[in-house]
């Protein structure tokens, strides 16, 4: 097991990518704090982890609430003594063209992705700097590299995470902290499933055409990226032994974007 005696905080971990990473980390020996806006769903994820023999706790966390983020980090450190890995994964989506997009909807998406990542980073780094070690991981997207129509706030936020990740890699180096970004292609999570009918309506095409001609058009095999793919990369980044791998964005997209 690659993460024995490590403590990990994962936001948005009650379902989707966050849950897949939480379960994988637990199988690798990590103690996992499952943080989510939906406490009941977080507790269900924790119960699954515990049934499998892992260690986990559920944290009610709105990542846009500074007090909630700080309290969550303080609670897990008080119980487990360290914060070795922090993953800023919480995210939302909004499908609409720029010219009709309201400022409120723009700010809502940016708040969860960018403000949330900042607050999690700030709280995590204070602890990581005290212990002189740590690993920050951000959940970007292929949209950290490319743009798509109808997703202006999401694309802007995911691009912004690249800059935050790289800055943390520079600042954290003196404190033994690494920082990297995962950039998934389309993964069949509830977030993506909701986009399919929304894009079909906005583009005036069928849902099948959205999947074939929009989402998977530029992959090498017409396949979705899987939860297991992302969890594997997250494990690799967390377990990597040196600062040779920091400030990087790892694209996992079936060839949709190649760098």
mmCIF file of N, CA and C in Angstrom, residues 59-167:
data_model
loop_
_atom_site.group_PDB
_atom_site.id
_atom_site.type_symbol
_atom_site.label_atom_id
_atom_site.label_comp_id
_atom_site.label_asym_id
_atom_site.label_seq_id
_atom_site.Cartn_x
_atom_site.Cartn_y
_atom_site.Cartn_z
ATOM 1 N N UNK A 59 -16.926 15.289 6.601
ATOM 2 C CA UNK A 59 -16.911 16.697 6.965
ATOM 3 C C UNK A 59 -17.939 17.450 6.146
ATOM 4 N N UNK A 60 -18.824 18.181 6.817
ATOM 5 C CA UNK A 60 -19.737 19.076 6.108
ATOM 6 C C UNK A 60 -18.930 20.303 5.703
ATOM 7 N N UNK A 61 -18.793 20.540 4.405
ATOM 8 C CA UNK A 61 -17.940 21.639 3.972
ATOM 9 C C UNK A 61 -18.472 22.313 2.720
ATOM 10 N N UNK A 62 -18.809 23.580 2.866
ATOM 11 C CA UNK A 62 -19.053 24.460 1.733
ATOM 12 C C UNK A 62 -17.715 25.121 1.443
ATOM 13 N N UNK A 63 -17.100 24.806 0.303
ATOM 14 C CA UNK A 63 -15.740 25.286 0.058
ATOM 15 C C UNK A 63 -15.679 26.797 -0.165
ATOM 16 N N UNK A 64 -16.831 27.441 -0.312
ATOM 17 C CA UNK A 64 -16.831 28.902 -0.437
ATOM 18 C C UNK A 64 -16.957 29.593 0.919
ATOM 19 N N UNK A 65 -17.035 28.819 1.987
ATOM 20 C CA UNK A 65 -17.188 29.338 3.348
ATOM 21 C C UNK A 65 -15.858 29.157 4.079
ATOM 22 N N UNK A 66 -15.135 30.244 4.303
ATOM 23 C CA UNK A 66 -13.807 30.165 4.898
ATOM 24 C C UNK A 66 -13.823 29.494 6.265
ATOM 25 N N UNK A 67 -14.813 29.819 7.079
ATOM 26 C CA UNK A 67 -14.889 29.237 8.419
ATOM 27 C C UNK A 67 -15.099 27.733 8.349
ATOM 28 N N UNK A 68 -15.944 27.289 7.415
ATOM 29 C CA UNK A 68 -16.211 25.853 7.279
ATOM 30 C C UNK A 68 -14.973 25.101 6.818
ATOM 31 N N UNK A 69 -14.238 25.680 5.879
ATOM 32 C CA UNK A 69 -13.014 25.044 5.394
ATOM 33 C C UNK A 69 -11.984 24.950 6.520
ATOM 34 N N UNK A 70 -11.769 26.048 7.221
ATOM 35 C CA UNK A 70 -10.795 26.041 8.314
ATOM 36 C C UNK A 70 -11.179 25.054 9.415
ATOM 37 N N UNK A 71 -12.473 25.012 9.732
ATOM 38 C CA UNK A 71 -12.932 24.092 10.776
ATOM 39 C C UNK A 71 -12.726 22.643 10.365
ATOM 40 N N UNK A 72 -12.974 22.339 9.100
ATOM 41 C CA UNK A 72 -12.781 20.976 8.626
ATOM 42 C C UNK A 72 -11.333 20.532 8.712
ATOM 43 N N UNK A 73 -10.431 21.414 8.279
ATOM 44 C CA UNK A 73 -9.014 21.085 8.353
ATOM 45 C C UNK A 73 -8.581 20.924 9.811
ATOM 46 N N UNK A 74 -9.031 21.827 10.668
ATOM 47 C CA UNK A 74 -8.667 21.742 12.086
ATOM 48 C C UNK A 74 -9.174 20.449 12.715
ATOM 49 N N UNK A 75 -10.367 20.037 12.347
ATOM 50 C CA UNK A 75 -10.924 18.806 12.927
ATOM 51 C C UNK A 75 -10.111 17.590 12.523
ATOM 52 N N UNK A 76 -9.773 17.476 11.233
ATOM 53 C CA UNK A 76 -9.043 16.274 10.819
ATOM 54 C C UNK A 76 -7.631 16.267 11.397
ATOM 55 N N UNK A 77 -6.998 17.426 11.497
ATOM 56 C CA UNK A 77 -5.655 17.480 12.071
ATOM 57 C C UNK A 77 -5.697 17.143 13.563
ATOM 58 N N UNK A 78 -6.732 17.613 14.248
ATOM 59 C CA UNK A 78 -6.873 17.302 15.665
ATOM 60 C C UNK A 78 -7.026 15.804 15.889
ATOM 61 N N UNK A 79 -7.716 15.133 14.987
ATOM 62 C CA UNK A 79 -7.965 13.702 15.159
ATOM 63 C C UNK A 79 -6.813 12.849 14.649
ATOM 64 N N UNK A 80 -6.209 13.257 13.531
ATOM 65 C CA UNK A 80 -5.207 12.405 12.898
ATOM 66 C C UNK A 80 -3.779 12.947 12.989
ATOM 67 N N UNK A 81 -3.621 14.196 13.353
ATOM 68 C CA UNK A 81 -2.288 14.731 13.602
ATOM 69 C C UNK A 81 -1.555 15.299 12.413
ATOM 70 N N UNK A 82 -2.095 15.127 11.212
ATOM 71 C CA UNK A 82 -1.401 15.651 10.035
ATOM 72 C C UNK A 82 -2.387 15.855 8.889
ATOM 73 N N UNK A 83 -1.931 16.614 7.911
ATOM 74 C CA UNK A 83 -2.646 16.752 6.636
ATOM 75 C C UNK A 83 -1.580 16.604 5.559
ATOM 76 N N UNK A 84 -1.536 15.432 4.958
ATOM 77 C CA UNK A 84 -0.461 15.110 4.021
ATOM 78 C C UNK A 84 -0.840 15.354 2.568
ATOM 79 N N UNK A 85 -2.125 15.207 2.264
ATOM 80 C CA UNK A 85 -2.603 15.365 0.887
ATOM 81 C C UNK A 85 -3.909 16.145 0.943
ATOM 82 N N UNK A 86 -4.026 17.190 0.139
ATOM 83 C CA UNK A 86 -5.276 17.931 0.036
ATOM 84 C C UNK A 86 -5.658 18.035 -1.433
ATOM 85 N N UNK A 87 -6.889 17.644 -1.753
ATOM 86 C CA UNK A 87 -7.363 17.677 -3.137
ATOM 87 C C UNK A 87 -8.532 18.640 -3.243
ATOM 88 N N UNK A 88 -8.336 19.717 -4.000
ATOM 89 C CA UNK A 88 -9.408 20.676 -4.273
ATOM 90 C C UNK A 88 -10.177 20.171 -5.486
ATOM 91 N N UNK A 89 -11.242 19.439 -5.213
ATOM 92 C CA UNK A 89 -11.984 18.750 -6.261
ATOM 93 C C UNK A 89 -13.392 19.295 -6.465
ATOM 94 N N UNK A 90 -13.948 19.966 -5.474
ATOM 95 C CA UNK A 90 -15.343 20.415 -5.576
ATOM 96 C C UNK A 90 -15.541 21.298 -6.803
ATOM 97 N N UNK A 91 -16.634 21.071 -7.509
ATOM 98 C CA UNK A 91 -16.888 21.865 -8.702
ATOM 99 C C UNK A 91 -18.335 21.799 -9.136
ATOM 100 N N UNK A 92 -18.755 22.808 -9.894
ATOM 101 C CA UNK A 92 -20.087 22.852 -10.488
ATOM 102 C C UNK A 92 -19.937 23.302 -11.937
ATOM 103 N N UNK A 93 -21.031 23.221 -12.668
ATOM 104 C CA UNK A 93 -21.023 23.597 -14.080
ATOM 105 C C UNK A 93 -22.235 24.474 -14.389
ATOM 106 N N UNK A 94 -22.110 25.296 -15.404
ATOM 107 C CA UNK A 94 -23.237 26.094 -15.889
ATOM 108 C C UNK A 94 -23.106 26.212 -17.403
ATOM 109 N N UNK A 95 -24.150 25.813 -18.116
ATOM 110 C CA UNK A 95 -24.150 25.799 -19.574
ATOM 111 C C UNK A 95 -24.968 26.979 -20.102
ATOM 112 N N UNK A 96 -24.278 27.943 -20.740
ATOM 113 C CA UNK A 96 -24.976 29.106 -21.292
ATOM 114 C C UNK A 96 -23.978 29.945 -22.090
ATOM 115 N N UNK A 97 -24.415 30.552 -23.190
ATOM 116 C CA UNK A 97 -23.494 31.432 -23.929
ATOM 117 C C UNK A 97 -23.166 32.691 -23.138
ATOM 118 N N UNK A 98 -22.002 33.266 -23.422
ATOM 119 C CA UNK A 98 -21.513 34.410 -22.656
ATOM 120 C C UNK A 98 -22.487 35.592 -22.709
ATOM 121 N N UNK A 99 -23.093 35.833 -23.864
ATOM 122 C CA UNK A 99 -23.887 37.059 -24.009
ATOM 123 C C UNK A 99 -25.187 37.039 -23.216
ATOM 124 N N UNK A 100 -25.617 35.858 -22.761
ATOM 125 C CA UNK A 100 -26.810 35.804 -21.908
ATOM 126 C C UNK A 100 -26.491 35.393 -20.474
ATOM 127 N N UNK A 101 -25.238 35.095 -20.199
ATOM 128 C CA UNK A 101 -24.818 34.636 -18.870
ATOM 129 C C UNK A 101 -24.930 35.767 -17.856
ATOM 130 N N UNK A 102 -25.582 35.491 -16.731
ATOM 131 C CA UNK A 102 -25.694 36.514 -15.695
ATOM 132 C C UNK A 102 -24.413 36.565 -14.867
ATOM 133 N N UNK A 103 -24.150 37.728 -14.307
ATOM 134 C CA UNK A 103 -22.992 37.887 -13.435
ATOM 135 C C UNK A 103 -23.104 36.966 -12.230
ATOM 136 N N UNK A 104 -24.319 36.772 -11.737
ATOM 137 C CA UNK A 104 -24.517 35.897 -10.575
ATOM 138 C C UNK A 104 -24.114 34.459 -10.895
ATOM 139 N N UNK A 105 -24.480 33.966 -12.083
ATOM 140 C CA UNK A 105 -24.109 32.598 -12.456
ATOM 141 C C UNK A 105 -22.609 32.487 -12.705
ATOM 142 N N UNK A 106 -22.024 33.518 -13.309
ATOM 143 C CA UNK A 106 -20.566 33.552 -13.470
ATOM 144 C C UNK A 106 -19.883 33.441 -12.116
ATOM 145 N N UNK A 107 -20.297 34.266 -11.168
ATOM 146 C CA UNK A 107 -19.652 34.312 -9.862
ATOM 147 C C UNK A 107 -19.851 33.010 -9.091
ATOM 148 N N UNK A 108 -21.002 32.366 -9.271
ATOM 149 C CA UNK A 108 -21.257 31.115 -8.551
ATOM 150 C C UNK A 108 -20.255 30.031 -8.962
ATOM 151 N N UNK A 109 -20.035 29.892 -10.270
ATOM 152 C CA UNK A 109 -19.090 28.883 -10.754
ATOM 153 C C UNK A 109 -17.669 29.225 -10.321
ATOM 154 N N UNK A 110 -17.291 30.477 -10.478
ATOM 155 C CA UNK A 110 -15.947 30.899 -10.091
ATOM 156 C C UNK A 110 -15.715 30.722 -8.592
ATOM 157 N N UNK A 111 -16.742 30.985 -7.800
ATOM 158 C CA UNK A 111 -16.601 30.875 -6.348
ATOM 159 C C UNK A 111 -16.279 29.451 -5.922
ATOM 160 N N UNK A 112 -16.991 28.489 -6.483
ATOM 161 C CA UNK A 112 -16.757 27.099 -6.085
ATOM 162 C C UNK A 112 -15.380 26.624 -6.544
ATOM 163 N N UNK A 113 -15.051 26.881 -7.813
ATOM 164 C CA UNK A 113 -13.797 26.365 -8.356
ATOM 165 C C UNK A 113 -12.573 27.127 -7.858
ATOM 166 N N UNK A 114 -12.590 28.444 -7.982
ATOM 167 C CA UNK A 114 -11.393 29.222 -7.670
ATOM 168 C C UNK A 114 -11.340 29.675 -6.217
ATOM 169 N N UNK A 115 -12.418 30.300 -5.722
ATOM 170 C CA UNK A 115 -12.412 30.700 -4.317
ATOM 171 C C UNK A 115 -12.282 29.472 -3.423
ATOM 172 N N UNK A 116 -13.011 28.421 -3.776
ATOM 173 C CA UNK A 116 -12.938 27.197 -2.980
ATOM 174 C C UNK A 116 -11.544 26.605 -2.972
ATOM 175 N N UNK A 117 -10.915 26.554 -4.142
ATOM 176 C CA UNK A 117 -9.547 26.020 -4.209
ATOM 177 C C UNK A 117 -8.591 26.875 -3.390
ATOM 178 N N UNK A 118 -8.770 28.201 -3.448
ATOM 179 C CA UNK A 118 -7.911 29.080 -2.653
ATOM 180 C C UNK A 118 -8.085 28.819 -1.157
ATOM 181 N N UNK A 119 -9.331 28.738 -0.694
ATOM 182 C CA UNK A 119 -9.567 28.553 0.737
ATOM 183 C C UNK A 119 -9.025 27.209 1.228
ATOM 184 N N UNK A 120 -9.228 26.150 0.434
ATOM 185 C CA UNK A 120 -8.693 24.841 0.806
ATOM 186 C C UNK A 120 -7.164 24.890 0.821
ATOM 187 N N UNK A 121 -6.587 25.541 -0.175
ATOM 188 C CA UNK A 121 -5.131 25.659 -0.251
ATOM 189 C C UNK A 121 -4.579 26.414 0.944
ATOM 190 N N UNK A 122 -5.179 27.547 1.260
ATOM 191 C CA UNK A 122 -4.698 28.370 2.362
ATOM 192 C C UNK A 122 -4.716 27.608 3.677
ATOM 193 N N UNK A 123 -5.833 26.931 3.955
ATOM 194 C CA UNK A 123 -5.948 26.169 5.199
ATOM 195 C C UNK A 123 -4.986 24.990 5.220
ATOM 196 N N UNK A 124 -4.861 24.306 4.086
ATOM 197 C CA UNK A 124 -3.985 23.135 4.026
ATOM 198 C C UNK A 124 -2.526 23.531 4.157
ATOM 199 N N UNK A 125 -2.124 24.608 3.490
ATOM 200 C CA UNK A 125 -0.712 24.992 3.521
ATOM 201 C C UNK A 125 -0.256 25.390 4.907
ATOM 202 N N UNK A 126 -1.136 26.013 5.676
ATOM 203 C CA UNK A 126 -0.723 26.389 7.032
ATOM 204 C C UNK A 126 -0.295 25.159 7.828
ATOM 205 N N UNK A 127 -1.044 24.062 7.667
ATOM 206 C CA UNK A 127 -0.676 22.830 8.356
ATOM 207 C C UNK A 127 0.533 22.167 7.700
ATOM 208 N N UNK A 128 0.549 22.112 6.385
ATOM 209 C CA UNK A 128 1.663 21.467 5.690
ATOM 210 C C UNK A 128 2.980 22.175 5.965
ATOM 211 N N UNK A 129 2.944 23.501 6.043
ATOM 212 C CA UNK A 129 4.165 24.237 6.340
ATOM 213 C C UNK A 129 4.650 23.931 7.758
ATOM 214 N N UNK A 130 3.701 23.757 8.684
ATOM 215 C CA UNK A 130 4.100 23.412 10.060
ATOM 216 C C UNK A 130 4.795 22.058 10.109
ATOM 217 N N UNK A 131 4.341 21.120 9.287
ATOM 218 C CA UNK A 131 4.927 19.775 9.326
ATOM 219 C C UNK A 131 6.033 19.595 8.279
ATOM 220 N N UNK A 132 6.259 20.639 7.470
ATOM 221 C CA UNK A 132 7.332 20.643 6.467
ATOM 222 C C UNK A 132 7.170 19.546 5.418
ATOM 223 N N UNK A 133 5.933 19.281 5.051
ATOM 224 C CA UNK A 133 5.680 18.298 3.990
ATOM 225 C C UNK A 133 4.215 18.383 3.578
ATOM 226 N N UNK A 134 3.947 17.969 2.366
ATOM 227 C CA UNK A 134 2.562 17.920 1.926
ATOM 228 C C UNK A 134 2.447 17.863 0.414
ATOM 229 N N UNK A 135 1.249 17.524 -0.032
ATOM 230 C CA UNK A 135 0.965 17.393 -1.456
ATOM 231 C C UNK A 135 -0.390 18.030 -1.745
ATOM 232 N N UNK A 136 -0.399 19.088 -2.558
ATOM 233 C CA UNK A 136 -1.636 19.707 -3.025
ATOM 234 C C UNK A 136 -1.963 19.163 -4.410
ATOM 235 N N UNK A 137 -3.224 18.796 -4.608
ATOM 236 C CA UNK A 137 -3.685 18.340 -5.917
ATOM 237 C C UNK A 137 -4.952 19.109 -6.266
ATOM 238 N N UNK A 138 -4.993 19.637 -7.469
ATOM 239 C CA UNK A 138 -6.156 20.382 -7.957
ATOM 240 C C UNK A 138 -6.830 19.593 -9.066
ATOM 241 N N UNK A 139 -8.175 19.644 -9.082
ATOM 242 C CA UNK A 139 -8.902 18.983 -10.150
ATOM 243 C C UNK A 139 -9.200 19.997 -11.240
ATOM 244 N N UNK A 140 -8.350 19.988 -12.260
ATOM 245 C CA UNK A 140 -8.573 20.835 -13.415
ATOM 246 C C UNK A 140 -9.456 20.118 -14.417
ATOM 247 N N UNK A 141 -9.121 20.247 -15.676
ATOM 248 C CA UNK A 141 -9.910 19.677 -16.759
ATOM 249 C C UNK A 141 -9.125 19.870 -18.043
ATOM 250 N N UNK A 142 -9.507 19.152 -19.079
ATOM 251 C CA UNK A 142 -8.998 19.523 -20.398
ATOM 252 C C UNK A 142 -9.341 20.982 -20.671
ATOM 253 N N UNK A 143 -10.417 21.463 -20.028
ATOM 254 C CA UNK A 143 -10.781 22.871 -20.170
ATOM 255 C C UNK A 143 -9.830 23.801 -19.409
ATOM 256 N N UNK A 144 -8.817 23.243 -18.747
ATOM 257 C CA UNK A 144 -7.704 24.056 -18.260
ATOM 258 C C UNK A 144 -6.748 24.401 -19.405
ATOM 259 N N UNK A 145 -6.913 23.692 -20.531
ATOM 260 C CA UNK A 145 -6.031 23.849 -21.687
ATOM 261 C C UNK A 145 -6.760 24.398 -22.910
ATOM 262 N N UNK A 146 -8.014 24.028 -23.051
ATOM 263 C CA UNK A 146 -8.815 24.370 -24.219
ATOM 264 C C UNK A 146 -10.114 25.044 -23.783
ATOM 265 N N UNK A 147 -10.798 25.641 -24.737
ATOM 266 C CA UNK A 147 -12.118 26.214 -24.477
ATOM 267 C C UNK A 147 -13.180 25.445 -25.255
ATOM 268 N N UNK A 148 -14.396 25.474 -24.739
ATOM 269 C CA UNK A 148 -15.563 24.940 -25.436
ATOM 270 C C UNK A 148 -16.669 25.978 -25.371
ATOM 271 N N UNK A 149 -17.546 26.015 -26.343
ATOM 272 C CA UNK A 149 -18.675 26.944 -26.269
ATOM 273 C C UNK A 149 -19.559 26.649 -25.061
ATOM 274 N N UNK A 150 -20.214 27.662 -24.564
ATOM 275 C CA UNK A 150 -21.260 27.567 -23.533
ATOM 276 C C UNK A 150 -20.721 27.360 -22.119
ATOM 277 N N UNK A 151 -19.404 27.392 -21.935
ATOM 278 C CA UNK A 151 -18.835 27.054 -20.621
ATOM 279 C C UNK A 151 -17.857 28.119 -20.122
ATOM 280 N N UNK A 152 -18.132 29.377 -20.385
ATOM 281 C CA UNK A 152 -17.165 30.433 -20.093
ATOM 282 C C UNK A 152 -16.671 30.438 -18.648
ATOM 283 N N UNK A 153 -17.540 30.420 -17.630
ATOM 284 C CA UNK A 153 -17.020 30.481 -16.265
ATOM 285 C C UNK A 153 -16.232 29.241 -15.881
ATOM 286 N N UNK A 154 -16.675 28.090 -16.335
ATOM 287 C CA UNK A 154 -15.972 26.837 -16.040
ATOM 288 C C UNK A 154 -14.591 26.833 -16.678
ATOM 289 N N UNK A 155 -14.519 27.222 -17.950
ATOM 290 C CA UNK A 155 -13.239 27.264 -18.656
ATOM 291 C C UNK A 155 -12.298 28.269 -18.001
ATOM 292 N N UNK A 156 -12.822 29.448 -17.677
ATOM 293 C CA UNK A 156 -11.994 30.469 -17.034
ATOM 294 C C UNK A 156 -11.472 29.993 -15.682
ATOM 295 N N UNK A 157 -12.346 29.358 -14.900
ATOM 296 C CA UNK A 157 -11.933 28.865 -13.583
ATOM 297 C C UNK A 157 -10.884 27.769 -13.703
ATOM 298 N N UNK A 158 -11.084 26.846 -14.629
ATOM 299 C CA UNK A 158 -10.131 25.747 -14.780
ATOM 300 C C UNK A 158 -8.781 26.244 -15.293
ATOM 301 N N UNK A 159 -8.793 27.265 -16.147
ATOM 302 C CA UNK A 159 -7.526 27.887 -16.533
ATOM 303 C C UNK A 159 -6.860 28.536 -15.308
ATOM 304 N N UNK A 160 -7.670 29.175 -14.469
ATOM 305 C CA UNK A 160 -7.130 29.828 -13.283
ATOM 306 C C UNK A 160 -6.460 28.862 -12.326
ATOM 307 N N UNK A 161 -6.969 27.649 -12.245
ATOM 308 C CA UNK A 161 -6.364 26.661 -11.346
ATOM 309 C C UNK A 161 -4.942 26.305 -11.756
ATOM 310 N N UNK A 162 -4.640 26.394 -13.050
ATOM 311 C CA UNK A 162 -3.271 26.135 -13.495
ATOM 312 C C UNK A 162 -2.325 27.141 -12.836
ATOM 313 N N UNK A 163 -2.714 28.414 -12.848
ATOM 314 C CA UNK A 163 -1.874 29.436 -12.240
ATOM 315 C C UNK A 163 -1.725 29.265 -10.751
ATOM 316 N N UNK A 164 -2.809 28.909 -10.061
ATOM 317 C CA UNK A 164 -2.738 28.678 -8.625
ATOM 318 C C UNK A 164 -1.821 27.506 -8.314
ATOM 319 N N UNK A 165 -1.989 26.420 -9.049
ATOM 320 C CA UNK A 165 -1.161 25.223 -8.842
ATOM 321 C C UNK A 165 0.315 25.541 -9.005
ATOM 322 N N UNK A 166 0.659 26.270 -10.051
ATOM 323 C CA UNK A 166 2.065 26.574 -10.312
ATOM 324 C C UNK A 166 2.638 27.504 -9.247
ATOM 325 N N UNK A 167 1.834 28.460 -8.793
ATOM 326 C CA UNK A 167 2.302 29.364 -7.746
ATOM 327 C C UNK A 167 2.562 28.611 -6.451
#
